[in-house]
Amino acid sequence: MAQLTEEQYFNLADEVYDDKYIHAGDHIQTEDGSYWITINAVDQKSGLQAIAVVPLKDYQAMQAGKITSYPTVVFSSRGSQTDNLGELVKDWIETDLGDLAIAQKPEHYKEQDLIKNEESQFIGYESFVNETLKKYPIKDYSFTGHSLGGALAQYMAVLKDKRATTFAAAKAYRLLPKDLQELVDSGYFMDKIIDYRHKFDPVGHVPFGNVIGKQYLAKSSKNDIPFMGHTRDSFKGMFKGGKVQILFSPEELRSHANKLMMNQEIITDIQLAFRQYQDYEYGEIDDFVRQMRTSDEFYDLEDHEMTDILSEMFPYREGNYFMHHPEISEKIDLYCRTLAEKIYQLSDSLKASADEADKTDRVLAKDIQASRSFDIKPDKMKPSVTGPQPIES
Amino acid sequence: MNFQPIDIAGSNQTYIAYNDEINRYQANLEKELAREDSNPAMVLYYQEEIQHLQKLARIVQQKELLRTKTHTKITELQEDLEQLLRKQKEAGNIVLNFLGTNAKKDYDDMLKGTSSDSLRLAMADILLLTEDLEEAIENYQ
């Protein structure tokens, strides 16, 4: 399966909100410039609206008989209905939370035959995906969606052991069967299911339950106020080279790493300053005591009498006389040494994370390049008996 | 340190007492020497007592002088130490502010719920250690 960019996934998660694409055969051009064909769609009274799309070039290749199965199918599911803040909150409370937080697990309804496909978005979506997989020759597929659509995508990705790239997804963990919840907890989906959300979006925290896969915080084009970070618009324009601009970009990670190293230098300077002061103090007091002990001014004083006076006058004595607390001095040295080491390690981790992100980015770019390398020329196209009917242009 | 240098001759009661005693012996010695039949043993006795008392008075004087000189040295070092602590507290505050701001505002919030918990914990660990360092600097003297 060709690797899609996060931007492509987001645009598909966004386009599914447009009613004109909820029909098989619909032609979609997304903002990233890629072309798609809807091969199957669902629109149910439960509110479930989803599409299964393939890249136009794959569709054309299938039509031309160049391929026998679709290498890349994306299931995109719609979430809450609007970008209007007031309606969004209302929609969430009245509909989405019902499915996610109050309803029984889909498996319960299925076992008891208590509910029909049209009444639960999760049951309906599972049927839609199964039906699509049965109806069309599909080699590989993945899921995407925003908000409740993201929860649906994650839920299906776990059920089918596939990849999902979601945006501001609500938590579907509670609805999973117990054995799959355990699989999620084991970290199995960490590299398969990734959700991007914004800092002040509460939806990524509800309902109660674990995060499925990984969750990253993305930069937002909206103000950081509760719920505004949940709207789809907040992701728009927040991609760079097809990738979501995460709050911690590699550049920012490196910048933080450098700032940490500057602080490490300050800590090292503190340690050095204390060591230098201690050396200076030791030398000064040592000279002073020697001068006093050898001075003619104190000819009549016995050694012990001088020792008594010096001990009484200097604040601390541990072998030598000190102005500072010798134990605290050792603590400061230890704290500085440990801090410098820990800051260095943290800085190093941040740099390694940034390098890793860059490396992943390069691999992704290569995949995208590879996936674009076979464009089907129109004169090579031929009708297919297996694929869906070509669309009317 | 509550040391107050004193005028030994004017205020140290031991020193004054020794001097009174020396003066008394000195007067006796002079009286003894003024007699025609002065007793050499008594003269020697008074002279030895005077010498002994003079040594004791010098010891008091030298002890006080040593205290004064030590106090002067300590005051001198105290200034260096305070300057060091002032500078290092400022440096520590810079680090604490940076770590505090980042740990509380950025790292803690930005990395919460992500796979980067280790970074958040490392930052919190460093922050705590920096606070310990600040406290240690505070108690250095």
Short mmCIF file of C-alpha atoms in Angstrom, two decimals:
data_model
loop_
_atom_site.label_atom_id
_atom_site.label_comp_id
_atom_site.label_asym_id
_atom_site.label_seq_id
_atom_site.Cartn_x
_atom_site.Cartn_y
_atom_site.Cartn_z
CA MET A 1 0.00 0.00 0.00
CA ALA A 2 1.37 3.36 -0.99
CA GLN A 3 1.97 5.57 2.01
CA LEU A 4 -0.42 8.51 2.08
CA THR A 5 0.49 11.78 3.66
CA GLU A 6 -1.16 13.00 6.83
CA GLU A 7 -2.47 15.94 4.82
CA GLN A 8 -4.15 13.56 2.37
CA TYR A 9 -5.77 11.72 5.25
CA PHE A 10 -6.94 14.97 6.78
CA ASN A 11 -8.39 16.21 3.50
CA LEU A 12 -10.30 12.96 3.07
CA ALA A 13 -11.53 13.23 6.66
CA ASP A 14 -12.60 16.78 5.79
CA GLU A 15 -14.22 16.07 2.40
CA VAL A 16 -16.49 13.40 3.86
CA TYR A 17 -18.39 16.25 5.54
CA ASP A 18 -19.45 17.38 2.07
CA ASP A 19 -22.74 15.71 1.11
CA LYS A 20 -21.87 15.76 -2.59
CA TYR A 21 -19.20 13.09 -2.07
CA ILE A 22 -21.38 10.57 -0.21
CA HIS A 23 -22.18 8.56 -3.33
CA ALA A 24 -20.29 5.79 -5.08
CA GLY A 25 -18.62 7.12 -8.20
CA ASP A 26 -18.14 10.65 -6.83
CA HIS A 27 -14.98 12.32 -7.98
CA ILE A 28 -13.03 14.12 -5.23
CA GLN A 29 -10.21 16.57 -5.65
CA THR A 30 -8.65 17.36 -2.31
CA GLU A 31 -6.80 20.53 -1.35
CA ASP A 32 -3.44 18.80 -1.48
CA GLY A 33 -4.02 18.29 -5.21
CA SER A 34 -4.74 14.56 -5.16
CA TYR A 35 -7.67 12.94 -6.99
CA TRP A 36 -9.93 10.24 -5.59
CA ILE A 37 -12.96 8.21 -6.56
CA THR A 38 -15.60 7.14 -4.08
CA ILE A 39 -16.14 3.43 -4.66
CA ASN A 40 -18.68 2.97 -1.88
CA ALA A 41 -20.59 5.18 0.52
CA VAL A 42 -23.01 4.96 3.42
CA ASP A 43 -25.51 7.48 4.80
CA GLN A 44 -27.67 6.20 7.63
CA LYS A 45 -30.23 7.74 9.98
CA SER A 46 -27.92 7.05 12.95
CA GLY A 47 -25.83 9.87 11.52
CA LEU A 48 -23.24 7.54 10.05
CA GLN A 49 -21.83 8.97 6.87
CA ALA A 50 -18.73 7.44 5.41
CA ILE A 51 -17.01 6.78 2.14
CA ALA A 52 -14.49 4.32 0.75
CA VAL A 53 -12.19 6.04 -1.73
CA VAL A 54 -9.34 5.03 -4.01
CA PRO A 55 -6.75 7.23 -5.74
CA LEU A 56 -7.90 8.18 -9.24
CA LYS A 57 -4.79 6.64 -10.79
CA ASP A 58 -5.56 3.30 -9.12
CA TYR A 59 -9.12 3.52 -10.30
CA GLN A 60 -7.90 4.21 -13.81
CA ALA A 61 -5.38 1.38 -13.56
CA MET A 62 -8.16 -0.95 -12.49
CA GLN A 63 -10.33 0.22 -15.35
CA ALA A 64 -7.41 -0.30 -17.70
CA GLY A 65 -6.91 -3.83 -16.40
CA LYS A 66 -3.41 -2.97 -15.22
CA ILE A 67 -4.18 -4.02 -11.67
CA THR A 68 -6.58 -6.58 -10.30
CA SER A 69 -7.10 -5.14 -6.86
CA TYR A 70 -7.02 -1.71 -5.28
CA PRO A 71 -3.70 -1.25 -3.50
CA THR A 72 -4.92 1.73 -1.47
CA VAL A 73 -8.41 2.20 -0.14
CA VAL A 74 -9.19 4.78 2.49
CA PHE A 75 -12.31 4.61 4.61
CA SER A 76 -13.25 8.07 5.77
CA SER A 77 -15.97 8.61 8.34
CA ARG A 78 -17.75 11.83 9.22
CA GLY A 79 -17.87 13.23 12.73
CA SER A 80 -19.85 16.06 14.30
CA GLN A 81 -21.77 18.07 11.79
CA THR A 82 -20.51 21.58 12.01
CA ASP A 83 -17.71 24.03 12.51
CA ASN A 84 -20.00 26.38 14.40
CA LEU A 85 -18.88 26.34 18.03
CA GLY A 86 -22.34 26.42 19.64
CA GLU A 87 -23.79 23.73 17.40
CA LEU A 88 -20.66 21.67 17.72
CA VAL A 89 -20.97 21.51 21.49
CA LYS A 90 -24.71 20.75 21.21
CA ASP A 91 -24.07 18.03 18.66
CA TRP A 92 -21.45 16.50 20.86
CA ILE A 93 -23.57 16.40 23.96
CA GLU A 94 -26.75 15.23 22.23
CA THR A 95 -25.42 12.68 19.76
CA ASP A 96 -21.79 11.71 19.91
CA LEU A 97 -21.53 11.19 23.64
CA GLY A 98 -24.57 8.92 23.44
CA ASP A 99 -22.74 6.57 21.10
CA LEU A 100 -19.38 6.82 22.81
CA ALA A 101 -20.06 7.15 26.50
CA ILE A 102 -23.53 5.87 27.25
CA ALA A 103 -24.29 3.06 24.80
CA GLN A 104 -23.29 -0.55 25.43
CA LYS A 105 -20.43 -2.04 23.47
CA PRO A 106 -21.43 -2.89 19.87
CA GLU A 107 -20.63 -6.55 20.51
CA HIS A 108 -23.32 -6.58 23.22
CA TYR A 109 -25.99 -5.33 20.83
CA LYS A 110 -24.84 -7.70 18.11
CA GLU A 111 -24.91 -10.71 20.40
CA GLN A 112 -28.37 -9.88 21.70
CA ASP A 113 -29.61 -8.79 18.30
CA LEU A 114 -30.97 -5.73 20.07
CA ILE A 115 -30.12 -3.07 17.60
CA LYS A 116 -30.10 -2.61 13.87
CA ASN A 117 -27.22 -1.32 11.80
CA GLU A 118 -28.98 1.98 11.26
CA GLU A 119 -29.22 2.74 14.97
CA SER A 120 -25.57 2.53 15.99
CA GLN A 121 -22.89 4.33 14.05
CA PHE A 122 -20.27 1.81 15.16
CA ILE A 123 -22.28 -1.25 14.14
CA GLY A 124 -23.32 0.46 10.92
CA TYR A 125 -19.73 1.39 10.09
CA GLU A 126 -18.48 -2.14 10.68
CA SER A 127 -21.15 -3.48 8.31
CA PHE A 128 -20.25 -0.87 5.72
CA VAL A 129 -16.54 -1.72 5.85
CA ASN A 130 -17.24 -5.48 5.66
CA GLU A 131 -19.61 -4.98 2.77
CA THR A 132 -17.03 -2.87 0.89
CA LEU A 133 -14.27 -5.42 1.47
CA LYS A 134 -16.55 -8.14 0.15
CA LYS A 135 -17.76 -6.19 -2.85
CA TYR A 136 -14.45 -4.83 -4.19
CA PRO A 137 -11.05 -6.41 -4.74
CA ILE A 138 -8.97 -4.59 -2.14
CA LYS A 139 -5.35 -5.32 -1.37
CA ASP A 140 -4.88 -2.94 1.52
CA TYR A 141 -6.81 -0.23 3.27
CA SER A 142 -6.67 2.27 6.08
CA PHE A 143 -8.99 4.56 8.02
CA THR A 144 -9.33 8.24 8.72
CA GLY A 145 -11.83 10.56 10.31
CA HIS A 146 -12.31 13.61 12.46
CA SER A 147 -13.94 13.81 15.90
CA LEU A 148 -16.56 11.02 16.17
CA GLY A 149 -15.41 10.05 12.67
CA GLY A 150 -11.94 9.59 14.16
CA ALA A 151 -13.37 7.36 16.88
CA LEU A 152 -15.10 5.27 14.21
CA ALA A 153 -11.84 5.06 12.25
CA GLN A 154 -9.85 3.98 15.30
CA TYR A 155 -12.50 1.46 16.29
CA MET A 156 -12.45 -0.18 12.86
CA ALA A 157 -8.64 -0.02 12.61
CA VAL A 158 -8.40 -2.03 15.83
CA LEU A 159 -11.07 -4.51 14.71
CA LYS A 160 -9.35 -5.02 11.36
CA ASP A 161 -5.75 -4.59 12.57
CA LYS A 162 -5.14 -1.76 10.09
CA ARG A 163 -3.69 1.71 10.11
CA ALA A 164 -5.67 4.80 11.06
CA THR A 165 -4.70 8.44 10.89
CA THR A 166 -7.26 10.51 12.75
CA PHE A 167 -7.82 14.09 13.79
CA ALA A 168 -9.22 15.23 17.12
CA ALA A 169 -10.66 11.76 17.54
CA ALA A 170 -12.89 10.98 20.48
CA LYS A 171 -11.97 7.90 22.45
CA ALA A 172 -13.39 4.62 21.16
CA TYR A 173 -11.52 2.47 23.65
CA ARG A 174 -14.58 1.82 25.83
CA LEU A 175 -16.46 0.27 22.92
CA LEU A 176 -13.80 -2.28 22.04
CA PRO A 177 -14.11 -5.94 23.09
CA LYS A 178 -12.00 -6.75 26.15
CA ASP A 179 -9.37 -8.77 24.27
CA LEU A 180 -8.80 -5.90 21.85
CA GLN A 181 -8.63 -3.42 24.72
CA GLU A 182 -5.81 -5.55 26.09
CA LEU A 183 -4.11 -5.51 22.71
CA VAL A 184 -4.36 -1.70 22.68
CA ASP A 185 -2.94 -1.58 26.22
CA SER A 186 -0.01 -3.75 25.14
CA GLY A 187 1.08 -0.97 22.78
CA TYR A 188 0.45 -3.06 19.66
CA PHE A 189 -1.21 -0.15 17.84
CA MET A 190 1.36 2.48 18.78
CA ASP A 191 2.72 2.64 15.26
CA LYS A 192 -0.53 1.86 13.49
CA ILE A 193 -3.01 4.33 14.89
CA ILE A 194 -2.08 7.97 15.25
CA ASP A 195 -4.34 10.78 16.31
CA TYR A 196 -3.50 14.45 16.03
CA ARG A 197 -5.28 16.83 18.31
CA HIS A 198 -4.93 20.38 19.56
CA LYS A 199 -3.82 21.53 22.94
CA PHE A 200 -7.12 22.91 24.23
CA ASP A 201 -9.42 20.40 22.61
CA PRO A 202 -11.24 18.46 25.33
CA VAL A 203 -12.68 15.91 22.88
CA GLY A 204 -9.48 13.88 22.78
CA HIS A 205 -9.98 13.24 26.50
CA VAL A 206 -13.55 11.91 26.37
CA PRO A 207 -15.09 9.58 27.23
CA PHE A 208 -12.97 7.94 29.89
CA GLY A 209 -10.67 5.23 28.60
CA ASN A 210 -7.22 4.77 27.24
CA VAL A 211 -5.79 6.40 24.16
CA ILE A 212 -5.69 4.00 21.21
CA GLY A 213 -2.26 4.12 19.56
CA LYS A 214 -0.38 7.40 19.75
CA GLN A 215 -1.75 10.86 20.22
CA TYR A 216 0.25 13.90 19.15
CA LEU A 217 -0.46 17.55 19.73
CA ALA A 218 -0.55 19.51 16.51
CA LYS A 219 -0.16 23.19 15.83
CA SER A 220 -3.48 24.94 15.47
CA SER A 221 -4.67 27.67 13.12
CA LYS A 222 -7.32 28.62 15.68
CA ASN A 223 -7.12 30.35 19.02
CA ASP A 224 -6.30 28.11 21.91
CA ILE A 225 -9.72 28.23 23.53
CA PRO A 226 -11.68 25.15 24.54
CA PHE A 227 -13.58 23.47 21.68
CA MET A 228 -12.27 25.86 18.99
CA GLY A 229 -9.31 23.52 18.78
CA HIS A 230 -11.76 20.79 17.91
CA THR A 231 -13.03 22.26 14.67
CA ARG A 232 -11.69 20.87 11.40
CA ASP A 233 -10.61 24.36 10.37
CA SER A 234 -8.06 24.35 13.15
CA PHE A 235 -6.06 21.77 11.17
CA LYS A 236 -6.27 23.58 7.85
CA GLY A 237 -3.00 25.06 6.62
CA MET A 238 -1.16 23.30 9.42
CA PHE A 239 0.69 20.82 7.20
CA LYS A 240 4.22 21.02 5.92
CA GLY A 241 5.41 18.65 3.21
CA GLY A 242 2.26 16.60 3.78
CA LYS A 243 2.97 16.14 7.47
CA VAL A 244 1.06 17.60 10.36
CA GLN A 245 3.05 20.34 12.02
CA ILE A 246 3.23 18.88 15.46
CA LEU A 247 3.54 21.26 18.37
CA PHE A 248 7.05 19.99 18.83
CA SER A 249 8.52 20.19 15.34
CA PRO A 250 12.09 18.89 14.87
CA GLU A 251 13.29 22.50 14.71
CA GLU A 252 11.56 23.31 17.98
CA LEU A 253 12.91 20.16 19.58
CA ARG A 254 16.41 21.18 18.57
CA SER A 255 15.81 24.71 19.77
CA HIS A 256 14.63 23.38 23.16
CA ALA A 257 17.61 21.05 23.22
CA ASN A 258 19.94 24.01 22.63
CA LYS A 259 18.23 26.09 25.29
CA LEU A 260 18.61 23.18 27.69
CA MET A 261 22.31 22.99 26.89
CA MET A 262 22.64 26.71 27.64
CA ASN A 263 21.09 26.00 31.01
CA GLN A 264 23.41 23.07 31.47
CA GLU A 265 26.31 25.48 30.95
CA ILE A 266 24.87 27.76 33.64
CA ILE A 267 24.70 24.81 36.04
CA THR A 268 28.27 23.84 35.18
CA ASP A 269 29.32 27.47 35.78
CA ILE A 270 27.59 27.42 39.17
CA GLN A 271 29.47 24.26 40.07
CA LEU A 272 32.73 25.79 38.88
CA ALA A 273 32.09 29.06 40.74
CA PHE A 274 31.53 27.18 44.01
CA ARG A 275 34.62 25.04 43.47
CA GLN A 276 36.73 28.10 42.69
CA TYR A 277 35.36 29.97 45.69
CA GLN A 278 36.09 26.99 47.93
CA ASP A 279 39.67 26.80 46.64
CA TYR A 280 40.06 30.54 47.15
CA GLU A 281 38.54 30.38 50.64
CA TYR A 282 40.70 27.40 51.57
CA GLY A 283 43.86 29.23 50.40
CA GLU A 284 42.93 32.48 52.13
CA ILE A 285 42.11 30.84 55.48
CA ASP A 286 45.15 28.57 55.30
CA ASP A 287 47.47 31.54 54.69
CA PHE A 288 45.80 33.53 57.42
CA VAL A 289 46.10 30.75 60.00
CA ARG A 290 49.75 30.14 59.10
CA GLN A 291 50.53 33.85 59.42
CA MET A 292 48.83 34.03 62.79
CA ARG A 293 50.59 30.95 64.10
CA THR A 294 54.03 32.24 63.09
CA SER A 295 53.48 35.88 64.00
CA ASP A 296 55.51 37.44 66.85
CA GLU A 297 52.39 39.27 67.88
CA PHE A 298 51.13 36.04 69.44
CA TYR A 299 54.37 34.94 71.00
CA ASP A 300 52.76 34.12 74.34
CA LEU A 301 49.89 32.04 72.97
CA GLU A 302 50.01 28.26 73.02
CA ASP A 303 48.87 26.32 69.94
CA HIS A 304 45.72 25.05 71.63
CA GLU A 305 44.80 28.57 72.70
CA MET A 306 45.05 29.74 69.09
CA THR A 307 43.08 26.70 67.89
CA ASP A 308 40.32 27.45 70.42
CA ILE A 309 39.99 31.02 69.24
CA LEU A 310 40.04 30.13 65.52
CA SER A 311 37.47 27.38 66.05
CA GLU A 312 35.27 29.76 68.00
CA MET A 313 35.52 32.48 65.34
CA PHE A 314 35.15 30.59 62.02
CA PRO A 315 31.59 29.37 61.31
CA TYR A 316 32.58 25.79 60.35
CA ARG A 317 35.47 23.48 61.03
CA GLU A 318 36.08 20.07 59.55
CA GLY A 319 39.84 19.55 59.65
CA ASN A 320 40.22 23.04 58.21
CA TYR A 321 38.35 26.21 59.02
CA PHE A 322 35.49 27.18 56.68
CA MET A 323 33.20 30.06 56.02
CA HIS A 324 30.66 27.72 54.40
CA HIS A 325 28.85 24.55 55.42
CA PRO A 326 31.08 21.69 54.18
CA GLU A 327 28.19 19.22 53.86
CA ILE A 328 26.05 21.65 51.89
CA SER A 329 29.04 22.32 49.71
CA GLU A 330 29.24 18.63 48.82
CA LYS A 331 25.49 18.62 48.12
CA ILE A 332 25.77 21.59 45.77
CA ASP A 333 28.55 19.88 43.88
CA LEU A 334 26.53 16.67 43.62
CA TYR A 335 23.34 18.48 42.56
CA CYS A 336 25.23 20.42 39.91
CA ARG A 337 26.93 17.30 38.58
CA THR A 338 23.65 15.31 38.49
CA LEU A 339 21.73 18.22 36.98
CA ALA A 340 24.30 18.80 34.26
CA GLU A 341 24.21 15.11 33.40
CA LYS A 342 20.40 14.92 33.38
CA ILE A 343 20.01 18.09 31.35
CA TYR A 344 22.53 16.75 28.88
CA GLN A 345 20.62 13.47 28.59
CA LEU A 346 17.31 15.27 28.11
CA SER A 347 18.80 17.55 25.51
CA ASP A 348 20.30 14.55 23.78
CA SER A 349 16.92 12.78 23.78
CA LEU A 350 15.27 15.83 22.25
CA LYS A 351 17.92 15.99 19.54
CA ALA A 352 17.56 12.26 18.88
CA SER A 353 13.77 12.70 18.63
CA ALA A 354 14.26 15.54 16.17
CA ASP A 355 16.66 13.42 14.09
CA GLU A 356 14.20 10.53 14.17
CA ALA A 357 11.38 12.82 13.02
CA ASP A 358 13.55 14.07 10.16
CA LYS A 359 14.46 10.53 9.19
CA THR A 360 10.79 9.47 9.17
CA ASP A 361 10.03 12.53 7.10
CA ARG A 362 12.65 11.57 4.51
CA VAL A 363 11.30 8.00 4.31
CA LEU A 364 7.79 9.35 3.91
CA ALA A 365 8.91 11.71 1.13
CA LYS A 366 10.53 8.78 -0.66
CA ASP A 367 7.31 6.75 -0.39
CA ILE A 368 5.26 9.60 -1.76
CA GLN A 369 7.68 10.01 -4.64
CA ALA A 370 7.48 6.29 -5.36
CA SER A 371 3.69 6.28 -5.24
CA ARG A 372 3.56 9.09 -7.80
CA SER A 373 5.92 7.41 -10.22
CA PHE A 374 3.36 5.47 -12.19
CA ASP A 375 0.84 7.73 -13.84
CA ILE A 376 -1.50 5.95 -16.24
CA LYS A 377 -1.47 7.38 -19.71
CA PRO A 378 -5.02 7.76 -21.19
CA ASP A 379 -4.20 5.73 -24.35
CA LYS A 380 -3.19 2.76 -22.15
CA MET A 381 -6.57 2.61 -20.46
CA LYS A 382 -8.95 -0.22 -21.24
CA PRO A 383 -12.34 -1.20 -19.80
CA SER A 384 -12.40 -3.45 -16.80
CA VAL A 385 -15.02 -6.05 -16.00
CA THR A 386 -14.16 -6.28 -12.33
CA GLY A 387 -13.84 -2.67 -11.20
CA PRO A 388 -16.65 -0.21 -10.60
CA GLN A 389 -18.13 1.56 -13.56
CA PRO A 390 -16.16 4.58 -14.76
CA ILE A 391 -17.66 7.87 -13.77
CA GLU A 392 -19.26 10.27 -16.18
CA SER A 393 -16.97 13.24 -16.57
CA MET B 1 28.84 35.56 64.30
CA ASN B 2 28.35 38.08 67.12
CA PHE B 3 31.95 39.13 67.69
CA GLN B 4 32.43 42.72 68.77
CA PRO B 5 36.06 43.90 68.95
CA ILE B 6 36.72 45.69 72.27
CA ASP B 7 39.22 48.16 73.62
CA ILE B 8 41.24 45.73 75.70
CA ALA B 9 42.84 48.26 78.00
CA GLY B 10 39.55 50.03 78.62
CA SER B 11 37.00 47.24 78.79
CA ASN B 12 38.51 43.75 79.31
CA GLN B 13 37.92 43.09 83.00
CA THR B 14 40.54 40.30 83.20
CA TYR B 15 43.16 42.53 81.62
CA ILE B 16 42.23 45.39 83.95
CA ALA B 17 42.38 43.04 86.98
CA TYR B 18 45.83 41.79 85.94
CA ASN B 19 47.06 45.34 85.54
CA ASP B 20 45.71 46.33 88.96
CA GLU B 21 47.52 43.32 90.41
CA ILE B 22 50.75 44.25 88.58
CA ASN B 23 50.47 47.81 89.91
CA ARG B 24 49.98 46.48 93.44
CA TYR B 25 53.07 44.23 93.18
CA GLN B 26 55.00 47.04 91.57
CA ALA B 27 54.20 49.33 94.52
CA ASN B 28 55.24 46.60 96.97
CA LEU B 29 58.46 46.02 95.04
CA GLU B 30 59.27 49.72 95.11
CA LYS B 31 58.56 49.85 98.85
CA GLU B 32 60.78 46.84 99.40
CA LEU B 33 63.60 48.37 97.36
CA ALA B 34 63.26 51.66 99.24
CA ARG B 35 63.94 49.96 102.57
CA GLU B 36 67.52 49.99 103.82
CA ASP B 37 67.27 46.38 104.89
CA SER B 38 65.36 45.21 101.85
CA ASN B 39 64.99 41.50 101.57
CA PRO B 40 66.46 40.19 98.26
CA ALA B 41 64.13 37.15 98.40
CA MET B 42 61.06 39.42 98.60
CA VAL B 43 62.41 41.58 95.77
CA LEU B 44 62.84 38.47 93.61
CA TYR B 45 59.37 37.24 94.57
CA TYR B 46 57.71 40.55 93.58
CA GLN B 47 59.69 40.68 90.34
CA GLU B 48 58.65 37.11 89.39
CA GLU B 49 55.01 37.75 90.23
CA ILE B 50 55.04 40.92 88.16
CA GLN B 51 56.56 39.07 85.20
CA HIS B 52 54.01 36.28 85.49
CA LEU B 53 51.10 38.71 85.68
CA GLN B 54 52.48 40.69 82.75
CA LYS B 55 52.58 37.49 80.69
CA LEU B 56 48.97 36.70 81.62
CA ALA B 57 47.94 40.21 80.64
CA ARG B 58 49.78 39.86 77.30
CA ILE B 59 48.00 36.55 76.66
CA VAL B 60 44.64 38.27 77.20
CA GLN B 61 45.76 41.03 74.91
CA GLN B 62 47.03 38.63 72.22
CA LYS B 63 43.87 36.52 72.36
CA GLU B 64 41.80 39.61 71.83
CA LEU B 65 44.07 40.69 69.01
CA LEU B 66 43.78 37.28 67.35
CA ARG B 67 39.99 37.47 67.64
CA THR B 68 40.00 40.93 66.08
CA LYS B 69 42.28 39.91 63.22
CA THR B 70 40.24 36.75 62.59
CA HIS B 71 37.08 38.81 62.61
CA THR B 72 38.57 41.19 60.05
CA LYS B 73 39.52 38.24 57.85
CA ILE B 74 36.09 36.68 58.20
CA THR B 75 34.40 39.97 57.29
CA GLU B 76 36.62 40.17 54.21
CA LEU B 77 35.75 36.60 53.18
CA GLN B 78 32.10 37.18 54.02
CA GLU B 79 31.90 39.82 51.31
CA ASP B 80 33.40 37.43 48.74
CA LEU B 81 31.03 34.69 49.85
CA GLU B 82 27.97 36.90 49.66
CA GLN B 83 28.99 38.08 46.22
CA LEU B 84 29.36 34.44 45.13
CA LEU B 85 25.97 33.47 46.55
CA ARG B 86 24.24 36.47 45.02
CA LYS B 87 25.63 35.62 41.58
CA GLN B 88 24.93 31.90 41.84
CA LYS B 89 21.40 32.46 43.13
CA GLU B 90 20.76 34.65 40.10
CA ALA B 91 22.20 31.95 37.81
CA GLY B 92 20.15 29.27 39.55
CA ASN B 93 17.03 31.41 39.15
CA ILE B 94 17.62 31.69 35.41
CA VAL B 95 17.73 27.91 35.16
CA LEU B 96 14.78 27.48 37.48
CA ASN B 97 12.70 29.99 35.54
CA PHE B 98 13.57 28.31 32.25
CA LEU B 99 12.88 24.84 33.54
CA GLY B 100 9.85 25.97 35.50
CA THR B 101 8.33 27.74 32.52
CA ASN B 102 9.05 24.91 30.15
CA ALA B 103 8.24 22.09 32.50
CA LYS B 104 5.02 23.63 33.65
CA LYS B 105 3.84 25.45 30.54
CA ASP B 106 5.25 23.55 27.61
CA TYR B 107 6.62 20.12 28.37
CA ASP B 108 4.05 19.14 30.93
CA ASP B 109 1.10 20.35 28.89
CA MET B 110 2.36 19.67 25.39
CA LEU B 111 3.59 16.19 26.05
CA LYS B 112 0.78 15.06 28.31
CA GLY B 113 -0.98 12.02 26.89
CA THR B 114 1.62 11.50 24.19
CA SER B 115 4.33 8.89 23.95
CA SER B 116 6.81 11.43 25.29
CA ASP B 117 6.01 10.93 28.96
CA SER B 118 9.65 10.09 29.55
CA LEU B 119 10.68 13.58 28.47
CA ARG B 120 8.06 15.15 30.68
CA LEU B 121 9.19 13.07 33.66
CA ALA B 122 12.85 13.84 32.96
CA MET B 123 11.99 17.54 32.91
CA ALA B 124 10.06 17.29 36.17
CA ASP B 125 13.01 15.43 37.70
CA ILE B 126 15.42 18.15 36.61
CA LEU B 127 13.10 20.82 37.93
CA LEU B 128 12.98 19.20 41.36
CA LEU B 129 16.74 18.84 41.42
CA THR B 130 17.14 22.50 40.50
CA GLU B 131 14.86 23.46 43.38
CA ASP B 132 17.04 21.34 45.71
CA LEU B 133 20.09 23.13 44.36
CA GLU B 134 18.45 26.50 45.02
CA GLU B 135 17.73 25.44 48.60
CA ALA B 136 21.29 24.21 49.07
CA ILE B 137 22.69 27.53 47.81
CA GLU B 138 20.39 29.25 50.28
CA ASN B 139 21.86 27.19 53.15
CA TYR B 140 25.46 27.31 51.97
CA GLN B 141 26.60 29.67 54.71
#
